[in-house]
Amino acid sequence: MSRHISISLVCVALLAACDGGPENKNVWSDKTAPTFKHVAGLVADMTHEEKITLVHGSFPKLMPNRPADVIIAAGHVPGIPRLGIPPLRETDASLGVSNTTNSRVDDVATPLPSGLMLAATWDPQIAFAGGAMIGNEARAKRFNMMLAGGVNLGRELRNGRLFEYLGEDPLLAGALAGEHVRGIQSNGILSTIKHFALNDQETGRRVLNVKIDEAAARESDLLAFQIAIERGKPASIMTAYNRVRGDFASENDWLLNKVLKGDWGFRGWVMSDWGNVHSAAKAANAGLDQESGEEVDVIFNKQVFFNDQLKAAIQNNEVSQDRLNDMVTRYLTALVASGIYDRPEEGLKEIDYTANATVAQREAEHGIVLLRNERNALPLSTPKTIAIIGGHADVGVLSGGGSSQVRPVGGPALIIKAAGPGASFVERLYHPSSPLKALQAAFPGATITYNDGTDLISATELAKGADAAVVFAEEWRAEARDAASLSLPDNQDALIAAVAAVNKQTVVVLETGGPVLMPWLHSVQAVLAAWYPGARGGEAIAGVIAGTVNPSGRLPITFPASEAQLPRPVLDGLAAVMANTDKDHDTSNEQVPFEVDYDIEGADVGYKWFASKNLKPLFPFGYGLSYNTFDYGNLRVTGGETVTATIEVRNIGARAGIATPQFYAMLPVRGAPTVRLIGWERVALAPGESKEITITADPRLLAAFDAGWKIAAGDVAVSVGEFAGDSKLTASATLAERTIKP
Ligand code: BGC
């Protein structure tokens, strides 16, 4: 392997360390030159026009005179054949190679479970494996970039895209997003991490301004990005639609220049979201490196900014030539360092969809969370008759809508057309993995019948005579529309209550985009959170119900007892949602600016808010049952520069299972007692087996942000348990005073 390639690989792993270097004309043709010289040579040889070509991309569907080799997908940046620069072929997203509303007719791919379900696995290896799988499919379909890595925190539980993201904790979300992106990029292709930052609701996403104090932002949403970027080393960061502290994220000097490129030393390139640019000079000077999907900017913002407007701004000295060179250098460094620059353009490759479905199934099996299991109702033991009710469980499993929508292998089991203004862009699609068929296979001796649940009388009639009733309850979410409330829609609460009233063995399987309220909780025997479970979701659900899979998922997000418990009991911008009489409303295109006040909870997102207000949720963050129990003991904690904690976990049940001991620190932050997840481990244990595990906290989790990460000298309490607020074991350690760079 040439020296150039090996240095390139080092640069991929350390994109942050690949410097622009001195200008060196013509080095680009020397394939043995280190990446930085190579890129500097390329930039030195480019015309002004060629540089501009690389800083604005298209949305192929709307591209005028679209060349034949452009794939109809999320984005395309043309190449420069004269310099051997290949085009950038971008596809969404984190859950697989998407094909929103079937734009590439019948181009199918393997759909992973939702991001929240991945987060519920708490498993970095599963995150990597999913990323590696979808990245492999993307490359086999000739894409060289995935617009993946959504890591916006779950501040707003009604967020229409909550299902794409990874929950409410910066460490959990950041670690898993990082591993997922590392998996994608292990295929020699590129990935984003998005949407930077604080795009935590869809309603009014193009106009709202997020109000948040710097320390609060750094300790919450920004920390999730920081950890994800450190772990995943993405080639690019995609900006958020909204404003943050006054400026749009795409032209936010503080976010892009100060935090991302300055404090964090990010050396990749910053791309806009689609239809998300508002200026040329301001955005370029604030750190935006590339305008994406310019045709969408023409729709929403009436113009393309990083073409003629940017040229004019450079001409007028509003933007420097150096800045343009920096934009192009950042982009080309990623192409060269990843090997994309040197690879001849590839053809379509075979994909082993059967093998890939097992990756999705494993993720689903580990991400299902058993929330309730009265008198060990599950696994069902030898039922003779099972009534399956609702959720289209006869044909498939639900998925989330919008740009992340994958067209599944085998074709959708069912599509329900969405109505409303965003309807051309979203559809309610069911993946062809029927829970009914999977349950029939899992219980070959049982009579299993289905009722669609729309008629309470026939549903309860069926449930009445059965040994067990399994109700599939669903809640569809999609990009560009938030949920108006956390209640299950379409009278499903009444359906569950009615079934539970006639069948004492009622199991509820939730296929939802996030937490939902459960007024019927105490009348049912068992509840499974099955999120949107992807390509083999039906099989994973059946495995848990039959007991071939011992549930091990843990909630990555708090389930509140009521919306009154939330920092914002009413969704900001809800008036716009309600003004639309259509139930399927696109609320992302609101025109009237408004403010969302994240200073209400500050850094106390999710379980931290519940702890600070002494509120009891319906199910806490980290919660999840298993078919057996674990014993925790022998906690030892040491302090100093950070906290290191060791415990012993023992499986005291009769089955093999996975324990997820979670370590929380309790420390004063700006005078207020604050709880933070500082580590966890997934421990697979055979019956009777025990293991010792040790975690070392990222010291930033023990700090308050104040220009840097400041750790105060003093005691910190560490508790270990099975969910936030569970202090099975507690000990304390003494920290030394310390400041860490931002
Ligand atoms: C979404 C992005 C996506 C882009 C391209 C936007 O609407 O916010 O997440 O990557 O479209 O499809």
XYZ file of C-alpha atoms in Angstrom, residues 153 155 197-200 208-223 242-247 252 254-255 568 595-605 670:
44
model
C -31.384 15.598 22.515
C -35.805 17.856 25.206
C -27.626 22.342 17.209
C -30.758 22.388 19.367
C -33.167 21.446 16.574
C -35.220 19.678 19.220
C -37.896 29.513 15.997
C -35.121 30.907 18.151
C -33.710 28.778 20.945
C -33.030 30.721 24.106
C -30.416 28.964 26.193
C -27.612 29.977 28.479
C -24.136 28.943 27.248
C -23.287 26.740 30.225
C -26.610 24.905 29.916
C -26.067 24.315 26.197
C -22.490 23.109 26.696
C -23.514 20.649 29.423
C -26.423 19.179 27.446
C -27.075 19.287 23.698
C -23.604 20.518 22.748
C -21.940 17.880 24.902
C -33.479 26.961 13.819
C -31.879 29.993 15.327
C -29.743 29.546 18.435
C -29.246 32.499 20.748
C -30.360 34.889 18.023
C -28.663 33.682 14.846
C -24.001 31.270 13.809
C -20.617 31.212 18.089
C -21.774 27.694 17.200
C -43.072 22.887 28.637
C -38.884 31.743 20.890
C -38.443 28.443 22.681
C -37.125 28.931 26.174
C -34.701 26.145 27.045
C -33.528 28.097 30.051
C -36.565 26.662 31.831
C -34.780 23.351 32.282
C -31.306 24.509 31.238
C -28.965 21.514 31.213
C -31.477 19.480 33.216
C -32.942 17.548 30.299
C -23.915 26.205 40.281
